[in-house]
mmCIF file of C-alpha atoms in Angstrom:
data_model
loop_
_atom_site.group_PDB
_atom_site.id
_atom_site.type_symbol
_atom_site.label_atom_id
_atom_site.label_comp_id
_atom_site.label_asym_id
_atom_site.label_seq_id
_atom_site.Cartn_x
_atom_site.Cartn_y
_atom_site.Cartn_z
ATOM 1 C CA UNK A 691 67.839 331.701 88.668
ATOM 2 C CA UNK A 692 69.802 334.489 86.982
ATOM 3 C CA UNK A 693 68.094 336.508 84.265
ATOM 4 C CA UNK A 694 70.153 336.856 81.134
ATOM 5 C CA UNK A 695 71.828 339.521 79.047
ATOM 6 C CA UNK A 696 71.045 342.461 76.804
ATOM 7 C CA UNK A 697 69.087 342.539 73.563
ATOM 8 C CA UNK A 698 69.718 343.846 70.053
ATOM 9 C CA UNK A 699 67.475 345.157 67.339
ATOM 10 C CA UNK A 700 65.922 342.588 65.048
ATOM 11 C CA UNK A 701 62.768 340.705 64.163
ATOM 12 C CA UNK A 702 61.995 336.993 63.785
ATOM 13 C CA UNK A 703 61.204 335.695 60.317
ATOM 14 C CA UNK A 704 60.299 332.436 58.649
ATOM 15 C CA UNK A 705 62.471 330.298 56.345
ATOM 16 C CA UNK A 706 62.208 326.855 54.816
ATOM 17 C CA UNK A 707 63.026 323.924 57.113
ATOM 18 C CA UNK A 708 65.807 322.729 54.805
ATOM 19 C CA UNK A 709 68.112 325.720 55.183
ATOM 20 C CA UNK A 710 67.287 326.909 58.700
ATOM 21 C CA UNK A 711 70.660 326.462 60.370
ATOM 22 C CA UNK A 712 72.470 327.669 57.271
ATOM 23 C CA UNK A 713 71.142 331.155 58.084
ATOM 24 C CA UNK A 714 72.981 331.252 61.404
ATOM 25 C CA UNK A 715 76.139 332.566 59.774
ATOM 26 C CA UNK A 716 74.473 335.506 58.044
ATOM 27 C CA UNK A 717 71.418 336.582 60.060
ATOM 28 C CA UNK A 718 71.681 339.190 62.812
ATOM 29 C CA UNK A 719 75.433 339.601 62.337
ATOM 30 C CA UNK A 720 75.274 343.021 63.991
ATOM 31 C CA UNK A 721 74.276 341.442 67.304
ATOM 32 C CA UNK A 722 77.054 338.870 67.496
ATOM 33 C CA UNK A 723 79.196 340.929 69.876
ATOM 34 C CA UNK A 724 76.294 341.228 72.300
ATOM 35 C CA UNK A 725 75.537 337.518 72.134
ATOM 36 C CA UNK A 726 79.172 336.852 72.980
ATOM 37 C CA UNK A 727 78.433 338.594 76.247
ATOM 38 C CA UNK A 728 76.306 335.620 77.288
ATOM 39 C CA UNK A 729 79.166 333.267 76.474
ATOM 40 C CA UNK A 730 81.794 335.369 78.226
ATOM 41 C CA UNK A 731 79.663 335.841 81.352
ATOM 42 C CA UNK A 732 79.319 332.079 81.602
ATOM 43 C CA UNK A 733 82.944 331.322 80.819
ATOM 44 C CA UNK A 734 84.285 333.713 83.450
ATOM 45 C CA UNK A 735 82.812 331.464 86.123
ATOM 46 C CA UNK A 736 84.346 328.282 84.734
ATOM 47 C CA UNK A 737 87.705 326.683 85.353
ATOM 48 C CA UNK A 738 89.024 326.941 81.831
ATOM 49 C CA UNK A 739 86.700 324.415 80.198
ATOM 50 C CA UNK A 740 85.621 326.871 77.492
ATOM 51 C CA UNK A 741 85.061 330.511 76.685
ATOM 52 C CA UNK A 742 87.788 330.918 74.058
ATOM 53 C CA UNK A 743 85.452 332.760 71.692
ATOM 54 C CA UNK A 744 85.739 336.123 73.408
ATOM 55 C CA UNK A 745 89.552 336.093 73.453
ATOM 56 C CA UNK A 746 92.037 337.288 70.886
ATOM 57 C CA UNK A 747 92.848 335.018 68.001
ATOM 58 C CA UNK A 748 90.637 332.905 65.824
ATOM 59 C CA UNK A 749 88.100 330.921 67.812
ATOM 60 C CA UNK A 750 85.412 328.431 66.819
ATOM 61 C CA UNK A 751 82.791 329.485 64.285
ATOM 62 C CA UNK A 752 79.865 328.554 66.533
ATOM 63 C CA UNK A 753 78.948 328.392 70.213
ATOM 64 C CA UNK A 754 75.895 326.140 70.304
ATOM 65 C CA UNK A 755 73.112 326.484 72.834
ATOM 66 C CA UNK A 756 69.417 325.646 73.142
ATOM 67 C CA UNK A 757 66.359 327.701 74.083
ATOM 68 C CA UNK A 758 63.203 325.959 75.328
ATOM 69 C CA UNK A 759 60.029 328.050 75.322
ATOM 70 C CA UNK A 760 57.840 326.551 78.048
ATOM 71 C CA UNK A 761 54.931 328.792 77.064
ATOM 72 C CA UNK A 762 54.270 326.576 74.044
ATOM 73 C CA UNK A 763 55.080 323.135 75.488
ATOM 74 C CA UNK A 764 52.090 320.828 75.944
ATOM 75 C CA UNK A 765 54.068 317.819 77.171
ATOM 76 C CA UNK A 766 53.427 315.671 74.102
ATOM 77 C CA UNK A 767 56.970 314.177 74.310
ATOM 78 C CA UNK A 768 57.402 314.317 70.545
ATOM 79 C CA UNK A 769 60.937 315.576 71.181
ATOM 80 C CA UNK A 770 61.722 312.463 73.220
ATOM 81 C CA UNK A 771 60.312 310.144 70.564
ATOM 82 C CA UNK A 772 62.166 311.902 67.733
ATOM 83 C CA UNK A 773 65.431 311.583 69.645
ATOM 84 C CA UNK A 774 64.842 307.902 70.414
ATOM 85 C CA UNK A 775 64.033 307.114 66.802
ATOM 86 C CA UNK A 776 67.056 308.931 65.433
ATOM 87 C CA UNK A 777 69.488 307.327 67.868
ATOM 88 C CA UNK A 778 67.827 303.879 67.936
ATOM 89 C CA UNK A 779 67.317 304.053 71.687
ATOM 90 C CA UNK A 780 65.342 301.525 73.739
ATOM 91 C CA UNK A 781 62.127 302.729 75.323
ATOM 92 C CA UNK A 782 63.682 303.143 78.760
ATOM 93 C CA UNK A 783 66.378 305.524 77.519
ATOM 94 C CA UNK A 784 65.116 309.093 77.192
ATOM 95 C CA UNK A 785 67.993 311.389 76.310
ATOM 96 C CA UNK A 786 65.395 314.174 76.418
ATOM 97 C CA UNK A 787 63.147 313.595 79.406
ATOM 98 C CA UNK A 788 59.954 315.617 79.867
ATOM 99 C CA UNK A 789 59.359 316.302 83.551
ATOM 100 C CA UNK A 790 56.086 317.300 85.177
ATOM 101 C CA UNK A 791 56.918 320.344 87.305
ATOM 102 C CA UNK A 792 54.822 322.266 89.835
ATOM 103 C CA UNK A 793 54.164 325.955 89.235
ATOM 104 C CA UNK A 794 53.524 328.817 91.655
ATOM 105 C CA UNK A 795 49.772 328.114 91.787
ATOM 106 C CA UNK A 796 50.135 324.438 92.664
ATOM 107 C CA UNK A 797 49.417 323.304 89.118
ATOM 108 C CA UNK A 798 51.808 321.430 86.887
ATOM 109 C CA UNK A 799 53.581 322.150 83.623
ATOM 110 C CA UNK A 800 55.814 320.057 81.322
ATOM 111 C CA UNK A 801 59.545 320.754 81.160
ATOM 112 C CA UNK A 802 61.803 319.062 78.566
ATOM 113 C CA UNK A 803 65.329 318.370 79.839
ATOM 114 C CA UNK A 804 68.080 317.554 77.334
ATOM 115 C CA UNK A 805 71.775 317.535 78.219
ATOM 116 C CA UNK A 806 72.569 321.030 79.497
ATOM 117 C CA UNK A 807 75.859 321.208 77.532
ATOM 118 C CA UNK A 808 77.448 322.869 80.556
ATOM 119 C CA UNK A 809 80.314 325.330 80.269
ATOM 120 C CA UNK A 810 81.713 323.705 83.405
ATOM 121 C CA UNK A 811 80.457 320.106 83.181
ATOM 122 C CA UNK A 812 80.883 318.073 86.387
ATOM 123 C CA UNK A 813 80.797 314.882 84.317
ATOM 124 C CA UNK A 814 83.999 315.770 82.484
ATOM 125 C CA UNK A 815 86.515 315.763 85.318
ATOM 126 C CA UNK A 816 85.339 312.547 86.976
ATOM 127 C CA UNK A 817 85.664 310.238 83.965
ATOM 128 C CA UNK A 818 88.596 307.866 84.712
ATOM 129 C CA UNK A 819 89.418 307.361 81.009
ATOM 130 C CA UNK A 820 88.589 310.848 79.650
ATOM 131 C CA UNK A 821 85.760 309.465 77.512
ATOM 132 C CA UNK A 822 83.733 312.616 78.165
ATOM 133 C CA UNK A 823 85.017 315.744 76.471
ATOM 134 C CA UNK A 824 83.830 319.197 75.456
ATOM 135 C CA UNK A 825 84.269 320.547 71.943
ATOM 136 C CA UNK A 826 85.419 324.062 71.075
ATOM 137 C CA UNK A 827 81.838 324.805 70.005
ATOM 138 C CA UNK A 828 80.446 323.884 73.417
ATOM 139 C CA UNK A 829 79.114 320.358 72.925
ATOM 140 C CA UNK A 830 79.693 317.844 75.721
ATOM 141 C CA UNK A 831 80.116 314.419 74.126
ATOM 142 C CA UNK A 832 81.098 310.856 75.054
ATOM 143 C CA UNK A 833 83.528 308.761 73.029
ATOM 144 C CA UNK A 834 81.758 305.366 72.879
ATOM 145 C CA UNK A 835 85.003 303.651 71.911
ATOM 146 C CA UNK A 836 86.750 304.912 75.067
ATOM 147 C CA UNK A 837 83.942 304.677 77.651
ATOM 148 C CA UNK A 838 84.385 301.800 80.119
ATOM 149 C CA UNK A 839 81.056 302.297 81.853
ATOM 150 C CA UNK A 840 82.317 303.417 85.244
ATOM 151 C CA UNK A 841 79.155 305.534 85.623
ATOM 152 C CA UNK A 842 81.083 308.197 87.536
ATOM 153 C CA UNK A 843 79.724 310.766 85.088
ATOM 154 C CA UNK A 844 76.176 309.680 85.860
ATOM 155 C CA UNK A 845 76.727 310.284 89.561
ATOM 156 C CA UNK A 846 78.297 313.683 88.872
ATOM 157 C CA UNK A 847 75.568 315.037 86.575
ATOM 158 C CA UNK A 848 73.090 317.127 88.630
ATOM 159 C CA UNK A 849 70.561 316.952 85.794
ATOM 160 C CA UNK A 850 70.357 313.130 85.604
ATOM 161 C CA UNK A 851 70.947 313.463 81.876
ATOM 162 C CA UNK A 852 73.091 310.334 81.321
ATOM 163 C CA UNK A 853 72.048 306.749 80.774
ATOM 164 C CA UNK A 854 73.849 303.436 81.140
ATOM 165 C CA UNK A 855 73.159 300.814 78.514
ATOM 166 C CA UNK A 856 72.713 297.461 80.252
ATOM 167 C CA UNK A 857 71.740 295.496 77.156
ATOM 168 C CA UNK A 858 73.103 294.563 73.778
ATOM 169 C CA UNK A 859 71.898 297.069 71.182
ATOM 170 C CA UNK A 860 69.333 296.011 68.651
ATOM 171 C CA UNK A 861 70.595 295.480 65.095
ATOM 172 C CA UNK A 862 70.827 298.792 63.252
ATOM 173 C CA UNK A 863 70.541 298.943 59.479
ATOM 174 C CA UNK A 864 71.760 301.650 57.121
ATOM 175 C CA UNK A 865 74.688 302.664 59.358
ATOM 176 C CA UNK A 866 77.794 302.603 57.107
ATOM 177 C CA UNK A 867 80.133 303.796 59.877
ATOM 178 C CA UNK A 868 80.927 302.776 63.477
ATOM 179 C CA UNK A 869 79.573 304.759 66.451
ATOM 180 C CA UNK A 870 81.175 308.170 66.975
ATOM 181 C CA UNK A 871 80.823 310.777 69.742
ATOM 182 C CA UNK A 872 78.704 312.866 67.357
ATOM 183 C CA UNK A 873 76.479 309.909 66.347
ATOM 184 C CA UNK A 874 76.766 307.167 69.009
ATOM 185 C CA UNK A 875 74.573 304.641 67.193
ATOM 186 C CA UNK A 876 74.229 301.922 68.177
ATOM 187 C CA UNK A 877 75.072 302.628 71.810
ATOM 188 C CA UNK A 878 77.183 299.709 72.941
ATOM 189 C CA UNK A 879 76.401 297.576 75.998
ATOM 190 C CA UNK A 880 78.258 298.741 79.098
ATOM 191 C CA UNK A 881 78.666 302.351 77.989
ATOM 192 C CA UNK A 882 77.012 305.632 78.933
ATOM 193 C CA UNK A 883 74.930 307.617 76.458
ATOM 194 C CA UNK A 884 73.395 311.080 76.487
ATOM 195 C CA UNK A 885 71.902 313.833 74.351
ATOM 196 C CA UNK A 886 74.441 315.021 71.774
ATOM 197 C CA UNK A 887 72.324 317.821 70.231
ATOM 198 C CA UNK A 888 72.587 315.809 66.999
ATOM 199 C CA UNK A 889 76.180 316.976 66.665
ATOM 200 C CA UNK A 890 76.544 315.158 63.347
ATOM 201 C CA UNK A 891 73.827 317.344 61.802
ATOM 202 C CA UNK A 892 74.989 320.772 62.919
ATOM 203 C CA UNK A 893 77.990 321.114 60.536
ATOM 204 C CA UNK A 894 75.633 320.570 57.597
ATOM 205 C CA UNK A 895 73.121 323.228 58.608
ATOM 206 C CA UNK A 896 70.569 320.696 59.828
ATOM 207 C CA UNK A 897 68.524 320.956 63.006
ATOM 208 C CA UNK A 898 68.587 318.347 65.800
ATOM 209 C CA UNK A 899 65.855 315.703 65.706
ATOM 210 C CA UNK A 900 64.179 317.047 68.856
ATOM 211 C CA UNK A 901 63.895 320.503 67.302
ATOM 212 C CA UNK A 902 62.382 319.326 64.022
ATOM 213 C CA UNK A 903 60.205 316.771 65.832
ATOM 214 C CA UNK A 904 58.467 319.307 68.102
ATOM 215 C CA UNK A 905 55.098 320.237 66.534
ATOM 216 C CA UNK A 906 54.738 323.285 68.788
ATOM 217 C CA UNK A 907 58.089 324.898 67.969
ATOM 218 C CA UNK A 908 59.107 324.793 71.633
ATOM 219 C CA UNK A 909 62.774 323.970 71.113
ATOM 220 C CA UNK A 910 65.289 326.293 69.450
ATOM 221 C CA UNK A 911 68.916 325.608 68.615
ATOM 222 C CA UNK A 912 70.978 328.753 68.988
ATOM 223 C CA UNK A 913 74.444 330.127 68.312
ATOM 224 C CA UNK A 914 75.939 332.601 70.780
ATOM 225 C CA UNK A 915 78.422 333.828 68.165
ATOM 226 C CA UNK A 916 76.046 334.624 65.310
ATOM 227 C CA UNK A 917 73.297 335.592 67.809
ATOM 228 C CA UNK A 918 70.579 333.576 66.114
ATOM 229 C CA UNK A 919 68.160 330.877 67.317
ATOM 230 C CA UNK A 920 65.776 328.834 65.160
ATOM 231 C CA UNK A 921 63.083 326.236 65.804
ATOM 232 C CA UNK A 922 61.636 323.463 63.669
ATOM 233 C CA UNK A 923 58.789 325.639 62.408
ATOM 234 C CA UNK A 924 61.208 328.028 60.720
ATOM 235 C CA UNK A 925 60.902 330.810 63.289
ATOM 236 C CA UNK A 926 64.268 332.602 63.489
ATOM 237 C CA UNK A 927 65.029 334.816 66.494
ATOM 238 C CA UNK A 928 67.784 337.246 67.422
ATOM 239 C CA UNK A 929 69.097 335.154 70.302
ATOM 240 C CA UNK A 930 70.136 337.861 72.760
ATOM 241 C CA UNK A 931 66.904 339.781 72.183
ATOM 242 C CA UNK A 932 64.846 336.608 72.595
ATOM 243 C CA UNK A 933 66.507 335.782 75.924
ATOM 244 C CA UNK A 934 66.311 339.277 77.407
ATOM 245 C CA UNK A 935 62.773 340.164 76.391
ATOM 246 C CA UNK A 936 61.461 336.894 77.817
ATOM 247 C CA UNK A 937 63.552 336.860 81.025
ATOM 248 C CA UNK A 938 65.190 333.537 80.142
ATOM 249 C CA UNK A 939 66.687 331.481 82.972
ATOM 250 C CA UNK A 940 68.876 328.403 83.283
ATOM 251 C CA UNK A 941 68.145 325.250 85.270
ATOM 252 C CA UNK A 942 70.135 324.785 88.500
ATOM 253 C CA UNK A 943 72.738 327.307 87.397
ATOM 254 C CA UNK A 944 73.391 328.095 91.051
ATOM 255 C CA UNK A 945 75.494 324.903 91.035
ATOM 256 C CA UNK A 946 78.113 326.635 88.885
ATOM 257 C CA UNK A 947 77.678 324.327 85.886
ATOM 258 C CA UNK A 948 76.899 327.267 83.553
ATOM 259 C CA UNK A 949 74.438 325.364 81.359
ATOM 260 C CA UNK A 950 73.904 326.348 77.732
ATOM 261 C CA UNK A 951 70.200 325.535 77.788
ATOM 262 C CA UNK A 952 67.951 328.542 78.414
ATOM 263 C CA UNK A 953 64.307 328.325 79.456
ATOM 264 C CA UNK A 954 61.559 330.849 78.804
ATOM 265 C CA UNK A 955 58.910 330.685 81.482
ATOM 266 C CA UNK A 956 55.304 331.609 80.973
ATOM 267 C CA UNK A 957 53.102 330.282 83.772
ATOM 268 C CA UNK A 958 54.813 330.979 87.079
ATOM 269 C CA UNK A 959 57.516 328.344 86.689
ATOM 270 C CA UNK A 960 60.538 328.655 88.945
ATOM 271 C CA UNK A 961 62.548 325.652 87.660
ATOM 272 C CA UNK A 962 63.794 324.965 91.186
#
């Protein structure tokens, strides 16, 4: 696992839950160039799937990522439950799965695994109908109205982060719009679903359900452009500093997927 980047000066602080993501555009602005280094390092190893932010011209306003602090995770699976409730998922579909991993002492520790939102996603190129796509801001999504359920993307994903829906969805109330890639609810029978980082919330400054649902503050949503990360408890970090000081790593990055989910280890975890 490769250790990540260089830090900048800054301190975490606490804000109200309502306006957490809204601070991403104004906090730690002086470190944004350094945070772009993480994005550019990843993008250089890709085949043109992303990485436009470091180039000339106007790029996207955000480059979303996630940080998971394993030091605080107790394996309660509240993140999984919050995700299932928000997206009306059946019990067998866990878009955020919590694995039990073995550490260097032979003990175990919990490890949440959402979609890795890869810079170079293997699932993208194998889809026969181009239902999987990657946004300019780095979110890998599935168009539920295009997906034909070939399951090629499931076979290609090294993180096992995609799920086929075999059954008719349960009736969903209070949904005034059809399923979209950003909010694929209800997930239709015969299609593939996955974590979307609550893409419908992000433009409005709202945190993903898994982030707000975690009582331990384990999960942070971050922005590589503004260089800020925030969890559901209101703890705001300078992203590049947070990653460097805690020797953050990425899961299976040796495969060349360039995931945008960073893990902070605390108890001898190797994530291999």
